[in-house]
Amino acid sequence: TDLFNQQIRQQAGRQTSFTFGTRYDLSPQSNIKLQFDHVRSGENLLLRSVQPDWNRKASLISLSYNFIF
């Protein structure tokens, strides 16, 4: 964990991100969420095996279903 925390601290100020998300309620007990994240980093985003031609950008799309039972 010390190595991980050190790498996180080194990222400070070297990363920008854009996030967009939306939620739709299916019922009072359930919903779906869609989120898009785009990250630009001056470092390797904590990756150990980086490809030589990687442009230090990453995009993530997530979809989740949440419910209460």
PDB file of C-alpha atoms in Angstrom:
ATOM      1  CA  THR A   1       0.000   0.000   0.000  1.00  0.00           C
ATOM      2  CA  ASP A   2       2.864   2.447   0.577  1.00  0.00           C
ATOM      3  CA  LEU A   3       3.996   2.097  -3.031  1.00  0.00           C
ATOM      4  CA  PHE A   4       0.412   2.587  -4.238  1.00  0.00           C
ATOM      5  CA  ASN A   5      -0.048   5.704  -2.082  1.00  0.00           C
ATOM      6  CA  GLN A   6       3.264   7.116  -3.300  1.00  0.00           C
ATOM      7  CA  GLN A   7       2.200   6.644  -6.934  1.00  0.00           C
ATOM      8  CA  ILE A   8      -1.150   8.341  -6.236  1.00  0.00           C
ATOM      9  CA  ARG A   9       0.622  11.348  -4.677  1.00  0.00           C
ATOM     10  CA  GLN A  10       2.908  11.626  -7.704  1.00  0.00           C
ATOM     11  CA  GLN A  11      -0.154  11.906  -9.976  1.00  0.00           C
ATOM     12  CA  ALA A  12      -1.369  15.072  -8.208  1.00  0.00           C
ATOM     13  CA  GLY A  13      -1.734  17.898 -10.713  1.00  0.00           C
ATOM     14  CA  ARG A  14      -0.752  15.727 -13.680  1.00  0.00           C
ATOM     15  CA  GLN A  15      -4.161  14.322 -14.503  1.00  0.00           C
ATOM     16  CA  THR A  16      -7.344  15.845 -15.895  1.00  0.00           C
ATOM     17  CA  SER A  17     -10.668  14.132 -16.358  1.00  0.00           C
ATOM     18  CA  PHE A  18     -14.128  14.699 -17.767  1.00  0.00           C
ATOM     19  CA  THR A  19     -17.093  12.759 -16.398  1.00  0.00           C
ATOM     20  CA  PHE A  20     -20.691  12.620 -17.505  1.00  0.00           C
ATOM     21  CA  GLY A  21     -23.380  10.441 -15.969  1.00  0.00           C
ATOM     22  CA  THR A  22     -27.103   9.989 -15.855  1.00  0.00           C
ATOM     23  CA  ARG A  23     -29.541   7.944 -13.790  1.00  0.00           C
ATOM     24  CA  TYR A  24     -33.002   6.676 -14.694  1.00  0.00           C
ATOM     25  CA  ASP A  25     -35.383   5.447 -11.989  1.00  0.00           C
ATOM     26  CA  LEU A  26     -37.207   2.315 -13.122  1.00  0.00           C
ATOM     27  CA  SER A  27     -39.232   2.123  -9.904  1.00  0.00           C
ATOM     28  CA  PRO A  28     -38.910   3.463  -6.339  1.00  0.00           C
ATOM     29  CA  GLN A  29     -36.662   0.457  -5.584  1.00  0.00           C
ATOM     30  CA  SER A  30     -34.505   0.288  -8.727  1.00  0.00           C
ATOM     31  CA  ASN A  31     -32.578   2.418 -11.203  1.00  0.00           C
ATOM     32  CA  ILE A  32     -30.007   2.212 -13.945  1.00  0.00           C
ATOM     33  CA  LYS A  33     -26.942   4.440 -14.221  1.00  0.00           C
ATOM     34  CA  LEU A  34     -24.785   5.227 -17.231  1.00  0.00           C
ATOM     35  CA  GLN A  35     -21.446   6.997 -16.840  1.00  0.00           C
ATOM     36  CA  PHE A  36     -18.654   8.068 -19.179  1.00  0.00           C
ATOM     37  CA  ASP A  37     -15.179   9.033 -17.937  1.00  0.00           C
ATOM     38  CA  HIS A  38     -12.308  10.355 -20.036  1.00  0.00           C
ATOM     39  CA  VAL A  39      -8.905  10.737 -18.375  1.00  0.00           C
ATOM     40  CA  ARG A  40      -5.725  12.409 -19.629  1.00  0.00           C
ATOM     41  CA  SER A  41      -2.613  11.773 -17.626  1.00  0.00           C
ATOM     42  CA  GLY A  42       0.963  12.983 -17.614  1.00  0.00           C
ATOM     43  CA  GLU A  43       1.946   9.647 -16.113  1.00  0.00           C
ATOM     44  CA  ASN A  44       1.051   5.998 -16.701  1.00  0.00           C
ATOM     45  CA  LEU A  45      -2.201   5.823 -14.672  1.00  0.00           C
ATOM     46  CA  LEU A  46      -0.604   3.283 -12.294  1.00  0.00           C
ATOM     47  CA  LEU A  47      -0.084   0.796 -15.143  1.00  0.00           C
ATOM     48  CA  ARG A  48       2.983  -1.385 -14.931  1.00  0.00           C
ATOM     49  CA  SER A  49       3.198  -2.612 -18.516  1.00  0.00           C
ATOM     50  CA  VAL A  50       2.616   0.404 -20.740  1.00  0.00           C
ATOM     51  CA  GLN A  51       2.604   0.059 -24.521  1.00  0.00           C
ATOM     52  CA  PRO A  52       5.204   2.325 -26.211  1.00  0.00           C
ATOM     53  CA  ASP A  53       2.631   4.067 -28.423  1.00  0.00           C
ATOM     54  CA  TRP A  54       0.054   4.735 -25.655  1.00  0.00           C
ATOM     55  CA  ASN A  55      -1.087   8.387 -25.709  1.00  0.00           C
ATOM     56  CA  ARG A  56      -1.811   8.569 -21.942  1.00  0.00           C
ATOM     57  CA  LYS A  57      -5.565   8.874 -22.476  1.00  0.00           C
ATOM     58  CA  ALA A  58      -8.228   6.464 -21.253  1.00  0.00           C
ATOM     59  CA  SER A  59     -11.997   6.288 -21.643  1.00  0.00           C
ATOM     60  CA  LEU A  60     -14.362   4.254 -19.489  1.00  0.00           C
ATOM     61  CA  ILE A  61     -18.062   3.603 -20.020  1.00  0.00           C
ATOM     62  CA  SER A  62     -20.023   1.966 -17.207  1.00  0.00           C
ATOM     63  CA  LEU A  63     -23.620   0.832 -16.908  1.00  0.00           C
ATOM     64  CA  SER A  64     -25.059  -0.357 -13.614  1.00  0.00           C
ATOM     65  CA  TYR A  65     -28.378  -1.589 -12.291  1.00  0.00           C
ATOM     66  CA  ASN A  66     -29.156  -0.836  -8.651  1.00  0.00           C
ATOM     67  CA  PHE A  67     -31.997  -2.210  -6.569  1.00  0.00           C
ATOM     68  CA  ILE A  68     -33.258  -2.381  -2.999  1.00  0.00           C
ATOM     69  CA  PHE A  69     -34.785  -5.613  -1.737  1.00  0.00           C
TER      70      PHE A  69
END
